[in-house]
Each structure stands twice: as structure tokens, then as C-alpha cells.
Coordinates of C-alpha atoms and ligand atoms in Angstrom, one line a residue:
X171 CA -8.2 -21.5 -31.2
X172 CA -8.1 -18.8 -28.6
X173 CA -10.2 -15.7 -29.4
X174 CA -8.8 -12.4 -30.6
X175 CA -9.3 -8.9 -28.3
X176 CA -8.9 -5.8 -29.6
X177 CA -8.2 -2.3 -27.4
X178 CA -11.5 -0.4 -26.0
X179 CA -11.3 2.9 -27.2
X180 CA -13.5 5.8 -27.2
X181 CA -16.7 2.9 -27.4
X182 CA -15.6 0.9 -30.2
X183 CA -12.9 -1.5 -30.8
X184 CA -9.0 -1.3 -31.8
X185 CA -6.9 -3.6 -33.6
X186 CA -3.2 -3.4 -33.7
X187 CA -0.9 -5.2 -36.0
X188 CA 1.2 -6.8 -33.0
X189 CA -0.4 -9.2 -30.4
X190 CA 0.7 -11.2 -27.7
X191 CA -1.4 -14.0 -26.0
X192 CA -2.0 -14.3 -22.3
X193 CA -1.6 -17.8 -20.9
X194 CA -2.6 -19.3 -17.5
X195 CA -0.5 -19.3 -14.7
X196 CA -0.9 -22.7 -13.4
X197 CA -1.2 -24.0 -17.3
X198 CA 1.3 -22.6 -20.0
X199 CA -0.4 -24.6 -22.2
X200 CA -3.8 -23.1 -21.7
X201 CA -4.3 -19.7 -24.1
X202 CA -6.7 -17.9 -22.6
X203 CA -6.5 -15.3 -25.7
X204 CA -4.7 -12.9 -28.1
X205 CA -4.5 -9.1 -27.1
X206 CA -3.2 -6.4 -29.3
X207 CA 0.0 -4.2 -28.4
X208 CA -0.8 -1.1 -28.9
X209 CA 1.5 1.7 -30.7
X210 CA 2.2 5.2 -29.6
X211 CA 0.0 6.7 -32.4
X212 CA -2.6 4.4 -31.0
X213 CA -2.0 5.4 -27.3
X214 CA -1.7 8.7 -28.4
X215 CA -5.1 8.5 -30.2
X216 CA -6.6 7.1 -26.8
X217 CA -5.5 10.2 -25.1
X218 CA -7.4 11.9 -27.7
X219 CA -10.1 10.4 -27.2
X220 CA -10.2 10.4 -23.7
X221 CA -10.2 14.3 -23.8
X222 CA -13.6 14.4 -25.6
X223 CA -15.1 12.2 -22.9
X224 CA -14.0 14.3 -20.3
X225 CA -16.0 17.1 -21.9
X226 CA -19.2 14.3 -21.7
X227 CA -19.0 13.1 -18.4
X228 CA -17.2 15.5 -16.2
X229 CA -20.4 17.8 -17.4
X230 CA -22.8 15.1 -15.9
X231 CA -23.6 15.6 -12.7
X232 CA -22.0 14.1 -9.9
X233 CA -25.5 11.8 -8.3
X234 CA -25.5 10.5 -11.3
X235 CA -22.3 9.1 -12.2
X236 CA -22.7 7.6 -8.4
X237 CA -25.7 5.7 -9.8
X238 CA -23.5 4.3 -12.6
X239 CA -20.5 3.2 -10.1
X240 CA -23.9 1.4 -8.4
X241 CA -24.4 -0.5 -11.6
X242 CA -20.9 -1.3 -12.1
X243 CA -21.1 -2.6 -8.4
X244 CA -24.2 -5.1 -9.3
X245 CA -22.3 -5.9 -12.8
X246 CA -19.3 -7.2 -10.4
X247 CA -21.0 -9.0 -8.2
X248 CA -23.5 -11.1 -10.9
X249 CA -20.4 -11.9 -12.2
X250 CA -18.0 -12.7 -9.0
X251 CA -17.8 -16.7 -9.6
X252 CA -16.9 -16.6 -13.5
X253 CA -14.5 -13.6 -12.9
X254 CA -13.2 -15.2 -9.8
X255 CA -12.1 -18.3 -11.8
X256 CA -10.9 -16.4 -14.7
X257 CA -8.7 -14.3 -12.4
X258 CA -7.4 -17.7 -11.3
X259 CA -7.2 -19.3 -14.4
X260 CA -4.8 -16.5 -15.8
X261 CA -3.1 -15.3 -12.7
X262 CA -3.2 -18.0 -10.4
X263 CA -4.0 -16.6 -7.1
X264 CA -6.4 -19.3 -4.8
X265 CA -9.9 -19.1 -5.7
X266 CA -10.8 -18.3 -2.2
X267 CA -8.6 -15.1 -2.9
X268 CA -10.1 -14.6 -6.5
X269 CA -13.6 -14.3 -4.8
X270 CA -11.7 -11.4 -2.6
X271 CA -10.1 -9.5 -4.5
X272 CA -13.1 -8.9 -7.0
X273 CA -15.2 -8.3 -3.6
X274 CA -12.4 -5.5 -3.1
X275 CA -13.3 -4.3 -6.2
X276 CA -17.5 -4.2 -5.4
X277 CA -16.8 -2.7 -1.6
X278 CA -14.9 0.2 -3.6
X279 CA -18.5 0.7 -6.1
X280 CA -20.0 0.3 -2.4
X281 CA -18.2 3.3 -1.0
X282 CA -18.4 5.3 -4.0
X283 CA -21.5 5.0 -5.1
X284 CA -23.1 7.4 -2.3
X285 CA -20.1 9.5 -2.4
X286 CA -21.4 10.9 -5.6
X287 CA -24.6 12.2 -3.5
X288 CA -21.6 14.1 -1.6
X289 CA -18.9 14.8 -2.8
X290 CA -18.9 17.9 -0.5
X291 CA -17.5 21.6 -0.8
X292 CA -17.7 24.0 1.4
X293 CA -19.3 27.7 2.0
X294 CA -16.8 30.0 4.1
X295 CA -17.5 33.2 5.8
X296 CA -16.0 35.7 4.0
X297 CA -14.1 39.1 5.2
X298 CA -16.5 41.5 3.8
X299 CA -20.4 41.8 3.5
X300 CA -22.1 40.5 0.3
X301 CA -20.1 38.4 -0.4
X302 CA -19.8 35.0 -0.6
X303 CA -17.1 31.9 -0.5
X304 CA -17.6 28.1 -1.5
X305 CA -14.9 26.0 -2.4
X306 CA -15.7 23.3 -4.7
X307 CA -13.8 19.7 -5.8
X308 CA -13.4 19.3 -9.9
X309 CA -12.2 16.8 -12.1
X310 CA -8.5 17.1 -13.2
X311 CA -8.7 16.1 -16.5
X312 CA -7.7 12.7 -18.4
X313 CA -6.3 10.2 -16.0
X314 CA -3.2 7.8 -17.4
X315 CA -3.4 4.6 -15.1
X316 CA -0.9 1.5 -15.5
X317 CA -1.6 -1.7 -12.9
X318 CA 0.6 -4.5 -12.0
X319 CA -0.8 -8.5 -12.5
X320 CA -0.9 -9.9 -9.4
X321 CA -4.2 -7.8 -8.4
X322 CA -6.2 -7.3 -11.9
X323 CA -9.4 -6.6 -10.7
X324 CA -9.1 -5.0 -6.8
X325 CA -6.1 -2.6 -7.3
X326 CA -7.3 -0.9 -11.1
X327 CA -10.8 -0.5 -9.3
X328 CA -8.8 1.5 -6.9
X329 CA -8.0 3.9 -9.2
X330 CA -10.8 3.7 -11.8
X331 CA -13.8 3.6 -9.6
X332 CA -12.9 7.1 -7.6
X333 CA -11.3 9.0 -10.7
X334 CA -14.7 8.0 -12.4
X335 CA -16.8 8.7 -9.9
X336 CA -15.4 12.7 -9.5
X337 CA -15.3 13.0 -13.3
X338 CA -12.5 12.5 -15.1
X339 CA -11.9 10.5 -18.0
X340 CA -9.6 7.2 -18.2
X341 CA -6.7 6.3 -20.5
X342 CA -6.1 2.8 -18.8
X343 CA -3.0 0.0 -19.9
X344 CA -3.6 -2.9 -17.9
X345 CA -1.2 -5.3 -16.7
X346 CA 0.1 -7.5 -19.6
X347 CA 0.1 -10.6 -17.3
X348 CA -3.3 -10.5 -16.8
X349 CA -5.4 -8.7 -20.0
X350 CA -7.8 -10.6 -19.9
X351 CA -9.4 -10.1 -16.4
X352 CA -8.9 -6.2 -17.3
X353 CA -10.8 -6.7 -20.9
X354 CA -13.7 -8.3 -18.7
X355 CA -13.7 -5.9 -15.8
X356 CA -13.7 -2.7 -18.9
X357 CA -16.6 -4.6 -20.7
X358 CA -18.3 -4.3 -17.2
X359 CA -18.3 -0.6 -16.6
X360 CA -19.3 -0.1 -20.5
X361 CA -22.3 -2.7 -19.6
X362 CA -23.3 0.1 -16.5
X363 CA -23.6 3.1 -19.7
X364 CA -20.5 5.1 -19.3
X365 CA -20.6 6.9 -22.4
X366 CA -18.0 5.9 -24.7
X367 CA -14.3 7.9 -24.7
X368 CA -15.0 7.9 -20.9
X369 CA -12.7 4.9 -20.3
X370 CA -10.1 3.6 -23.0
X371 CA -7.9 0.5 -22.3
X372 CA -5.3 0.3 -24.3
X373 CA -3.1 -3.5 -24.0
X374 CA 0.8 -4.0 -24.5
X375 CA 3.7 -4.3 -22.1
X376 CA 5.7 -1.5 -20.2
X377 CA 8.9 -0.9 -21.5
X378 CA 9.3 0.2 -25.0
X379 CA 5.6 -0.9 -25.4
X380 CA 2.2 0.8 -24.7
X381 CA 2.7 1.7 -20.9
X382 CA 5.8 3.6 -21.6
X383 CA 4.0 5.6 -24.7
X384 CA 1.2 5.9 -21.9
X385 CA 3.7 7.8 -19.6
X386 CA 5.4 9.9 -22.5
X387 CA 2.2 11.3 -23.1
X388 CA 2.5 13.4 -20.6
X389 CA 5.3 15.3 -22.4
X390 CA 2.9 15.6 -25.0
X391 CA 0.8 17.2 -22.6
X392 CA -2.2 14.9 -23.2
X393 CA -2.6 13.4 -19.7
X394 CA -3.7 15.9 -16.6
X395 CA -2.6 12.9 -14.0
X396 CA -1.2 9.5 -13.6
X397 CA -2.1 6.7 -11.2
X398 CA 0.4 4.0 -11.4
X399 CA 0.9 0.7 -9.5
X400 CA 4.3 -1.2 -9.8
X401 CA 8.1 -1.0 -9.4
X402 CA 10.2 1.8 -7.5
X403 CA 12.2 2.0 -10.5
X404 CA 9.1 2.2 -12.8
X405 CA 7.3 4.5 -10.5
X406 CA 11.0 7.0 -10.4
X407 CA 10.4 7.5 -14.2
X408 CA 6.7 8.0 -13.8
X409 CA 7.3 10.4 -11.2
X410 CA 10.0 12.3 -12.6
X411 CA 8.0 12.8 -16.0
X412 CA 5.0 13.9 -13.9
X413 CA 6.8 16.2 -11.9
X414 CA 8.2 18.2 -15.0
X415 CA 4.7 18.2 -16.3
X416 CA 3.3 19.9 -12.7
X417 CA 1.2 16.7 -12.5
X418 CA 0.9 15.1 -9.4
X419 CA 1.0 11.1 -9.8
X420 CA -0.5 8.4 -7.5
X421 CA 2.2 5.5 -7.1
X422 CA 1.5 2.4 -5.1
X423 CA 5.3 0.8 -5.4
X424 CA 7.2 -1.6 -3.9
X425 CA 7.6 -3.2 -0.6
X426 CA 9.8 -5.2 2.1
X427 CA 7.4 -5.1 5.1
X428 CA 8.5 -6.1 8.5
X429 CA 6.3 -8.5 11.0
X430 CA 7.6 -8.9 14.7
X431 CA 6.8 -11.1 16.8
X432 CA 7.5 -10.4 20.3
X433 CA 8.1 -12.4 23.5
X434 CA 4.6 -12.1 24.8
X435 CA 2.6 -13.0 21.6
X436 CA -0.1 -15.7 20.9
X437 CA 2.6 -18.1 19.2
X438 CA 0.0 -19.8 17.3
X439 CA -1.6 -16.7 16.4
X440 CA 1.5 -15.7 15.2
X441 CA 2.6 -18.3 13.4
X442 CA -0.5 -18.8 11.5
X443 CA -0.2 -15.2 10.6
X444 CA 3.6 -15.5 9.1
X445 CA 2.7 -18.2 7.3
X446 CA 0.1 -16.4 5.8
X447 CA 1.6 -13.2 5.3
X448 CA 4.8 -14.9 3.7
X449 CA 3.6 -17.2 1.8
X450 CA 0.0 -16.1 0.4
X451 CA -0.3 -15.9 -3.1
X452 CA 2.7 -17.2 -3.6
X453 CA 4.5 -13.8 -1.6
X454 CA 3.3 -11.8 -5.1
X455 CA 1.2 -9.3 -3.3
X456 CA 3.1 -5.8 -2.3
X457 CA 2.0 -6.3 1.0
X458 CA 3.5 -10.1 1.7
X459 CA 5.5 -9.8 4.4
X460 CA 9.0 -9.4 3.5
X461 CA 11.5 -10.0 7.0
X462 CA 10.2 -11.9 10.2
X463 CA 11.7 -9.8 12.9
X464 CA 11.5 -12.5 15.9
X465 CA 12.2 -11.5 19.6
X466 CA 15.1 -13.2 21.3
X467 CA 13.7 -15.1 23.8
X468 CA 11.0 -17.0 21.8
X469 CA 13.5 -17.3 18.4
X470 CA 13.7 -21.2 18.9
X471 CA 10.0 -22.0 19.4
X472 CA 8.5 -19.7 17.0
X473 CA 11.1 -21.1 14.4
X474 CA 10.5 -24.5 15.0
X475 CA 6.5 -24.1 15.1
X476 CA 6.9 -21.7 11.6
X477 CA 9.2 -24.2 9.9
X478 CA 6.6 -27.2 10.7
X479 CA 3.2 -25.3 9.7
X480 CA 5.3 -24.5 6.1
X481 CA 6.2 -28.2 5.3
X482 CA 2.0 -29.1 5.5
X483 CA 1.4 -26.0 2.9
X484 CA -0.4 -27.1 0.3
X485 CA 0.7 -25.8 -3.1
X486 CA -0.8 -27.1 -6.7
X487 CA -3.2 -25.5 -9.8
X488 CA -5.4 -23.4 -8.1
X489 CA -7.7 -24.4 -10.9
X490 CA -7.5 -27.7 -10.1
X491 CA -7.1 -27.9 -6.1
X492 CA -9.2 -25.6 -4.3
X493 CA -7.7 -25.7 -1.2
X494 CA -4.2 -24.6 -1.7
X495 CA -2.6 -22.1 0.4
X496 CA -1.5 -20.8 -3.1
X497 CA -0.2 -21.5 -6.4
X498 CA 2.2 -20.7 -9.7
X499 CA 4.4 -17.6 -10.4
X500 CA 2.4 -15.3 -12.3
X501 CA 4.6 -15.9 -15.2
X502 CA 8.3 -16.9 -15.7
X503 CA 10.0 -13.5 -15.6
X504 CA 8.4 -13.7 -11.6
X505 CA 9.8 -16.7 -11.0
X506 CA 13.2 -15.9 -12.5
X507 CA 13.6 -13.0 -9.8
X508 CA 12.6 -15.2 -7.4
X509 CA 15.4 -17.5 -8.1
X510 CA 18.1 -15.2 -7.9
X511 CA 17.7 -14.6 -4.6
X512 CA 19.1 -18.3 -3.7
X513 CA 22.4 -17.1 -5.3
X514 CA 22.3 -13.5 -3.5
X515 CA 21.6 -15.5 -0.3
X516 CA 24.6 -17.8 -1.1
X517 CA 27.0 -15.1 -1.5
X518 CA 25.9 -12.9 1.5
X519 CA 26.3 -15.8 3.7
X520 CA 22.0 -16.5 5.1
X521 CA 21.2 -20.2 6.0
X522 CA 18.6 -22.1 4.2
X523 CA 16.0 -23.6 7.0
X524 CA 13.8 -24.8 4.7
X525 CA 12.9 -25.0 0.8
X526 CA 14.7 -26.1 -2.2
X527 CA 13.5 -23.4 -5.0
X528 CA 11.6 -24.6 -7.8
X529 CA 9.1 -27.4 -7.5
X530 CA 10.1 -29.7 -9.8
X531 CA 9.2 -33.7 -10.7
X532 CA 12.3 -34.5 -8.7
X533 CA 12.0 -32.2 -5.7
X534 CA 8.5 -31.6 -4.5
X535 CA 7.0 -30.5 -1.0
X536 CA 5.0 -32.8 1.1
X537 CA 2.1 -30.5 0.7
X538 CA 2.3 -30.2 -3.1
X539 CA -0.6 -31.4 -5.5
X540 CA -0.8 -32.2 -9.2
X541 CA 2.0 -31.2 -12.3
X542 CA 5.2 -29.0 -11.3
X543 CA 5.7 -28.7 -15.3
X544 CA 2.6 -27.1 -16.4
X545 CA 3.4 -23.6 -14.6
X546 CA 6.5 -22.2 -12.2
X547 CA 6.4 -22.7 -8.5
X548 CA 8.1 -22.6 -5.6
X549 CA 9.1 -23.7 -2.4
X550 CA 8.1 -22.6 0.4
X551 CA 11.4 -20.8 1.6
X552 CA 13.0 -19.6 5.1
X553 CA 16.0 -18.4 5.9
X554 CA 18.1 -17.6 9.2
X555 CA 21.0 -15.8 9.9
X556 CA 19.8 -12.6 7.6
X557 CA 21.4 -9.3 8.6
X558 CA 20.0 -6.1 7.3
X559 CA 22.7 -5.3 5.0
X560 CA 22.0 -8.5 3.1
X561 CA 20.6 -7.7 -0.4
X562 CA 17.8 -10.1 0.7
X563 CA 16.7 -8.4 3.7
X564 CA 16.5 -4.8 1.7
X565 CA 15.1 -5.7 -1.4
X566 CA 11.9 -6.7 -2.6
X567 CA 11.6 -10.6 -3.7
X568 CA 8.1 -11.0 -5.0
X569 CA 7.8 -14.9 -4.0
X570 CA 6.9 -17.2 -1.1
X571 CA 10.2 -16.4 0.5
X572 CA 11.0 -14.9 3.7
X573 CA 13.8 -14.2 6.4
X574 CA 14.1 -15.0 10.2
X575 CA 15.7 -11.9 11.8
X576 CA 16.6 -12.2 15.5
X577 CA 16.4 -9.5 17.6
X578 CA 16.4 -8.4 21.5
X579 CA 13.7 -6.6 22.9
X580 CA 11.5 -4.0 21.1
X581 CA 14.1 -1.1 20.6
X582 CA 16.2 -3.0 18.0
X583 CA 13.1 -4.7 16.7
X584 CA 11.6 -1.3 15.6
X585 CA 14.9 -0.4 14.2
X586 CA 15.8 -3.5 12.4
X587 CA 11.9 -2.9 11.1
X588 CA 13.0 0.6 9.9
X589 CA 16.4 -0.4 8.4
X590 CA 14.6 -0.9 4.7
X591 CA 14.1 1.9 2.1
X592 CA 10.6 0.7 1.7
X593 CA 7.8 2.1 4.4
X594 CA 4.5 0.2 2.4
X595 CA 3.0 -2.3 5.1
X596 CA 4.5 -3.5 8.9
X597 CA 2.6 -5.7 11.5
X598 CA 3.7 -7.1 15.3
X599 CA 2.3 -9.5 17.6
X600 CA 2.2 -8.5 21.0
X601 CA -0.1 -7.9 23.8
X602 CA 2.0 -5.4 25.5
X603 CA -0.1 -2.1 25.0
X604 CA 2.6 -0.2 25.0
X605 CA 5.1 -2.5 22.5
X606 CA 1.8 -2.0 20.4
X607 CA 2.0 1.4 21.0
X608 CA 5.6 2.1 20.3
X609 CA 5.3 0.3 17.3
X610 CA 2.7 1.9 15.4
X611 CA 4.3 5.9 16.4
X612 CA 7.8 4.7 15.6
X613 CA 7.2 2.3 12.3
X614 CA 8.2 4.2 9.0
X615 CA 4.8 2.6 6.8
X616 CA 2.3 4.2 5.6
X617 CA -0.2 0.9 7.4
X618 CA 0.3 -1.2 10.3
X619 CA -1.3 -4.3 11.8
X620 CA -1.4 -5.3 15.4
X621 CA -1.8 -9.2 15.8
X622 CA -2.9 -9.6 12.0
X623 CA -0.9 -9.6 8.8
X624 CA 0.9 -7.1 7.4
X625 CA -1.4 -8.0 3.8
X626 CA -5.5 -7.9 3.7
X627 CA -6.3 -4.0 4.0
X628 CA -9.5 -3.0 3.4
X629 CA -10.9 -1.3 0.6
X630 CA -12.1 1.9 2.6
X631 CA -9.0 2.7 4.6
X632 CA -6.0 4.7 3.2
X633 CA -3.7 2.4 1.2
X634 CA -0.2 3.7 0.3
X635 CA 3.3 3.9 1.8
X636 CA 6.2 6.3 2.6
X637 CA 9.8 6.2 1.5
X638 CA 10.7 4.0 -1.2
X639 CA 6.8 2.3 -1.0
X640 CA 5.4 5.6 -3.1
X641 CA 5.1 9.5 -2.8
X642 CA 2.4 9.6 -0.2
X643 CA -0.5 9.3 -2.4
X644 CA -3.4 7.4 -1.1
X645 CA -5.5 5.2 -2.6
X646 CA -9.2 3.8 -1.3
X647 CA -11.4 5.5 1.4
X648 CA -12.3 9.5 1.3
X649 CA -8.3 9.9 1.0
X650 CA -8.2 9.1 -2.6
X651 CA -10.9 11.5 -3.5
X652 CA -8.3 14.4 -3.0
X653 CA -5.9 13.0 -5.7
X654 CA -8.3 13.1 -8.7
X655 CA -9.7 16.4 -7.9
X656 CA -8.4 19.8 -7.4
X657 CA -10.1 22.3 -5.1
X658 CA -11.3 25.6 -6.7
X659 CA -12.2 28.6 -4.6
X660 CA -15.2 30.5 -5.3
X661 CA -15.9 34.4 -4.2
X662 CA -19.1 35.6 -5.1
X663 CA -19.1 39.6 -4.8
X664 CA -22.7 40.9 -4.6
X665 CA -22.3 44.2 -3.5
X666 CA -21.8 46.1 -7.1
X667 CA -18.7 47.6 -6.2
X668 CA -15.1 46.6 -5.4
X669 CA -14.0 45.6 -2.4
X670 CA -10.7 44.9 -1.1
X671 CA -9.8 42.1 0.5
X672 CA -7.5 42.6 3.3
X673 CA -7.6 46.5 3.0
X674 CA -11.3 47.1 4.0
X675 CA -12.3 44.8 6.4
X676 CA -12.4 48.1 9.7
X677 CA -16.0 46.8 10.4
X678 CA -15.1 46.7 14.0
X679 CA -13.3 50.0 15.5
X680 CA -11.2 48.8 18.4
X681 CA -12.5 50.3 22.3
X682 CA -10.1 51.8 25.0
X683 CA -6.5 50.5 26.4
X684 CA -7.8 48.1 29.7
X685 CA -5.2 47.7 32.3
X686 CA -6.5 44.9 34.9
X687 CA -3.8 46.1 37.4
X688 CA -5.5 50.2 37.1
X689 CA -9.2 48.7 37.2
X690 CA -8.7 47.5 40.7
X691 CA -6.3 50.3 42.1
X692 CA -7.7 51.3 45.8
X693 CA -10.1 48.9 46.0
X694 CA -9.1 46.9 48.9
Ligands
LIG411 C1 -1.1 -5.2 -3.9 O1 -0.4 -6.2 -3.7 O2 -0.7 -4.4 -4.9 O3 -3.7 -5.4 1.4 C2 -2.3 -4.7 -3.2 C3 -3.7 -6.3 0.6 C4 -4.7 -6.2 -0.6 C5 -4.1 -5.4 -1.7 C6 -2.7 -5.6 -2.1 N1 -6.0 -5.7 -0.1 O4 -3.0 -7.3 0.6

């Protein structure tokens, strides 16, 4: 019998009435356990809640809440291996991968930690005498945060490490694909002594479920921000009902990120990247590449060498086989969008080079290990012939899919590259410094690679996109400090009368009119 989990709210726990189980990835049959779905009086309660622990912790000072992110850090990395394998037992990414993504989520304590010793304002010279200005960075308030599945543990510590750490309090609704890893990684930070009502998790889904009542509580006016990673189309309605609330939102969204690969590149290099970028994790990151934007001249080769390395992929249980380049769909609804695109690609006239959608007992890859039936996979799939108004070149698949794009010489490969509403991630392969060059000033994306994939950013740089990828917002690094504080401005007036700014500020009288021309009249 898998074990029951209630919601984590202000300290204690919540039962609701409705529950839903979360199952492994790689093993439908493997309940990992039961997790309540919270109702809007409960979300709304959390918010509540929440709103009292701001008072708590945004009051304690700064140093110290740096120490806790420290003990969160050591929390995370005593427990790396068993939440490693419980990230891959429910979502299904490699173990190798699991191990990474929670050491994402310990560099981010890393950073943070010792940014609550700074945490800097500053003291400005002011217009007048006796008197002084400082500006100052304070907490905004209660912080609503929704997260996606494929990264439980890396992406939420994004968001709840740094709103944490500048003192805000934390209504968070974790993924419903993966509640489990989020019900360990909360029962982490309450093990470091953050004071209860400081973070609430509250489980459920998105529509008509808990994350939406999470959203609508801005309305209610019970949230002061929201950080949310997912959809476009999720993160429109997230920013639309922040915007009429005068909140300002953090959205991490979707992506369809171009890699080039130019005439000159490291072939091998570059192959080993695609292959990596495309098919990792099974193509469910938001940074998996999304079009291969090959240079004329090499098209052949780098096809041939790209289609080989796919077909000795290994695939299987990542539970099971350690060593595969990745494994299942998160969960069917992934896999089912996946699918489609065969039919879109049918219909808007790409050729199939290489895959035959879902691994089944009758159609398996050369590289695959162990029971197709147990979870969804897929092929590994390429396609040629892809045009940019094909519906699978502009939108966002989610799967170990990808499309050869051929292309002439660097001009039409940065515009091909450009010709998607999505700016999140872009890389190219080249050892032309000024290709390189031209790429990273001309590429629409909010990160770039040169001669690495376009996934694998690091967890202290700024992580976000433009255009359809998010609203600018950055997460990670000294960036996302600025999005979960506001700056006040202090002016201290000591001189027991009042001064106006702007009207008496004639400290300096100015001299005479100089004329260069009249100061050397006569004098040669
Ligand atoms: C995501 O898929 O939502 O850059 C985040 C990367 C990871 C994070 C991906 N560090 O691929």
C-alpha cells in the first residue's frame, strides 16, 4: 500500500478529501504515493497563512536566513543519492541527470547562502547638507510559485531558495507529475528550521485544480508576486492576472531553440552535442534543442554521422539501466503530444529519416533495454525537409524529436534561427570568430552556447528568454535577486528644518562669462 501525504501548511499537515497518486515514469505500476488535491478554501487558507510568516521571517535578519539556505544546502547534499533515485524513480530522467539536477539545486544554497551577508544597498550623496540617502532591497510579500515536472528539484530551488533567502514567504503548488520529490525537497528546508507559515506547499493539478485557485488568488489580493514555470499559454493567464493586480510575475515558458552547425565546425563535436541536446531526457527539458539548423555544404555528412550516433542510443528504465542516454515520458499526457506531431508532420509534408514513434514490443530500437509496456517511450526521431512554416518547426514538442533544417551560409542560418516566436535557448558550432560573433549579437534568446548545447546552464548565470520564452524575468545568479525585492529609497533629513529638494541646492554661485578667443587677444 502506498503511503498517504498530506499538504505542508503553515508547519503542520493538511488533508484534503480528493487525492491522486503519483506513479513512476518508467513503471505505471509502481505507486510511489497518494497526495491530496487541494481546494480553493484550502489554497486560500495557505495564502493566509503564508501572510503571518512573512511577518516572522521577513523580520529576521537577512545573515541569518543565509545560514538557513546553508543548512538547506547540507540537507541536499546528505541526501543527493536517495533523492537522486526518487527523482528517477517518479520522473524518469537518467540517474546521472538526477544527481545533476539536485546538484543545481545545492550550487543555488551555494550562491545564496553568502548573499544573505550582502544583500547590498546603497548610500548616495544627496543634494543638500545633513542629509542623507540609502537605498535599501525588501521583501515583496507572499510569493505564489507553480513548477513544471520534468525539473522537480533544480528549477523550484530557483525560485524558492532566492525568494527565501531576501524574505518573503512561499505559497508553493508543485508539479502534479512529480509530488513526491517536491514533498521531500519541502520536508528538507523545514529540517534546516524555517519557521512554520514560511513555506506552504499545497498539491493538486493546474487547471480547475489547486494551481489555478493559486493564480486567482491574486484577485483576491492575497499574493504580492508569482513565479511560474510552464506553458506560454499557462504563463499568458498568469501574466495577464498579475498585470491587473500591478504584480510583476517571473515566467520561465516554453521553447523551440535553434543549434547551427556550420561548415567549419568540429563534426564530431557537433554531432555528439545534437544528439545530446535533442534527445536528452527524452527532449522534456525547455531547453532541448528544438530545430538543427545545418549549413549547406556539410548537410550530407553531418546527417549521416547524426542519424548513425541516434540508432546506438540507448533507451530503457532508468531505474533499471544506468547507462541510458534517457528514458520514459513523464507521463502519458507527454507522450500523447509527442505523438501528434507524426500526424502534423504528415500533413505539412517533412520526411521521416529515422524513428518510428512509440517503442513498442513490435518496434523497438537497436539501443533499447528492458519492457516498452511498463511506461511510454519513444523513438529517437529526425526529420528532413522541415520548412519554418511547418507547425513542427514553430512549436514546441516536448519529446526526443528534432528537425534537420538546411540552410546556406550564416545570414539565413541566423534568420531561420530567429523565425520562431520562442527566444529561450540557441547554440552554434563554429570556429569562425566572427560567425560566433554574429550569432550571439543577432540571436533573439535570452542564452546562447558556442560549441556546447543549447541545454546545461548553470545555476549562477541568468536563466530566462525573450519573446514567447517569458517576460524577461531572470531566474539564478545576482539577476533573480531583483525580482523578489523592491528597492526603497531612504532620505534621512538631519538638519531640523525643511529643505527643498531641487529648489535649494545654490551652494555654488557661478563665476564670470570666459571667452578662450578674448583671453588670448594680442598675444602673439
Ligand atoms: C527546464 O527545462 O525547465 O539548462 C530547465 C538546463 C537546465 C535547466 C532546464 N539547467 O538544461
Amino acid at each position: 500500500m502506498a503511503r498517504t501525504y498530506h499538504h505542508l501548511v503553515g508547519g503542520k499537515q493538511l488533508a484534503s478529501d480528493h487525492t491522486f497518486e503519483s506513479r513512476s515514469s518508467s513503471n505505471r505500476a509502481d505507486v510511489i504515493g497518494t497526495f491530496p488535491e487541494a481546494s480553493k478554501e484550502q489554497v486560500r487558507e495557505a495564502c493566509v497563512i503564508a501572510r503571518n510568516g512573512f511577518r516572522v521571517w521577513s523580520k529576521t535578519p537577512a545573515p541569518i536566513r543565509g545560514e538557513l539556505i546553508a543548512s538547506i544546502g547540507r540537507a541536499l547534499e546528505r541526501e543527493k543519492e536517495p533523492l537522486s533515485r526518487l527523482i528517477t524513480r517518479e520522473m524518469g530522467k537518467t540517474l546521472k541527470e538526477a544527481r545533476g539536477s539536485v546538484q543545481e539545486a545545492i550550487d543555488t544554497c551555494n550562491f545564496f547562502q553568502s548573499e544573505g551577508r550582502r544583500l547590498y544597498g546603497q548610500t548616495v550623496p544627496s543634494e543638500m547638507l545633513n542629509k542623507e540617502l540609502t537605498t535599501y532591497r525588501r521583501p515583496l510579500g507572499v510569493v505564489g510559485i507553480v513548477t513544471a515536472g520534468n525539473f522537480p528539484i533544480a528549477v523550484p530551488s530557483w525560485k524558492i531558495i532566492p525568494a527565501l533567502l531576501t524574505g518573503n514567504s512561499i505559497v508553493w503548488k508543485p508539479s502534479e507529475d512529480a509530488p513526491a520529490v517536491a514533498y521531500a525537497f519541502a520536508k528538507l528546508i523545514e529540517e534546516a528550521g524555517l519557521p512554520g507559515g514560511v513555506l506552504n506547499v499545497v498539491f493538486g493539478a493546474g487547471r480547475g485544480s489547486a494551481g489555478q485557485y493559486l493564480i486567482e488568488m491574486m484577485d483576491e489580493g492575497l499574493l504580492d508576486k508569482f513565479a511560474f514555470t510552464g506553458s506560454t499559454a499557462v504563463g499568458r493567464q498568469v501574466g495577464e492576472v498579475a498585470g491587473r493586480n500591478l504584480i510583476r510575475p517571473t515566467l520561465e515558458l516554453g521553447g523551440k531553440n535553434p543549434m547551427v552547425v556550420m561548415r567549419d565546425a568540429d563534426l564530431e563535436n557537433a554531432v555528439t552535442g545534437s544528439i545530446w541536446a535533442s534527445f536528452g531526457t527524452a527532449g522534456q527539458r525547455c531547453t532541448s534543442a528544438g530545430n538543427l539548423i545545418i549549413d549547406a555544404p556539410i548537410f550530407d555528412a553531418f546527417k549521416e554521422a547524426f542519424v548513425a550516433a541516434a540508432a546506438e542510443i540507448r533507451i530503457g528504465d532508468p531505474v533499471r539501466y544506468e547507462d541510458v542516454l534517457y528514458g520514459p515520458f513523464i507521463n502519458e499526457r507527454f507522450f500523447g503530444r509527442w505523438s501528434s506531431h507524426y500526424q502534423w508532420a504528415e500533413e505539412d509534408g517533412a520526411t521521416l529519416l529515422y524513428g518510428e514513434g512509440q517503442i513498442t514490443d513490435d518496434s523497438k530500437p537497436p539501443g533499447w533495454l528492458g519492457d516498452p509496456n511498463a511506461g511510454f517511450y519513444g523513438w529517437p526521431t529526425i526529420w528532413q525537409d522541415v520548412t519554418p512554416d511547418m507547425r513542427q518547426f514553430k512549436h514546441e514538442i516536448f519529446g526526443p524529436t528534432i528537425n534537420l533544417v538546411k540552410v546556406d551560409g550564416i545570414d539565413e542560418a541566423i534568420s531561420v534561427a530567429n523565425a520562431v516566436d520562442f527566444g529561450l535557448s540557441s547554440a552554434i558550432y563554429t570556429n569562425n570568430r566572427e560567425w560566433a560573433y554574429r550569432f550571439k549579437s543577432e540571436i533573439e534568446a535570452g542564452m546562447t552556447s558556442i560549441n556546447n548545447s543549447t541545454s546545461g546552464a548553470e545555476a549562477h548565470m541568468p536563466f530566462g528568454g525573450i519573446k514567447g520564452s517569458g517576460n524577461g524575468t531572470r531566474e539564478s545568479g545576482i539577476w533573480v535577486i531583483d525580482t523578489y525585492t523592491y528597492w526603497q529609497g531612504v532620505n534621512d533629513d538631519v538638519s531640523g528644518r525643511l529643505q527643498l529638494a531641487q529648489m535649494e541646492t545654490a551652494y555654488v554661485e557661478p563665476g564670470e562669462l570666459v571667452s578662450v578667443e578674448s583671453l588670448f587677444e594680442g598675444s602673439s
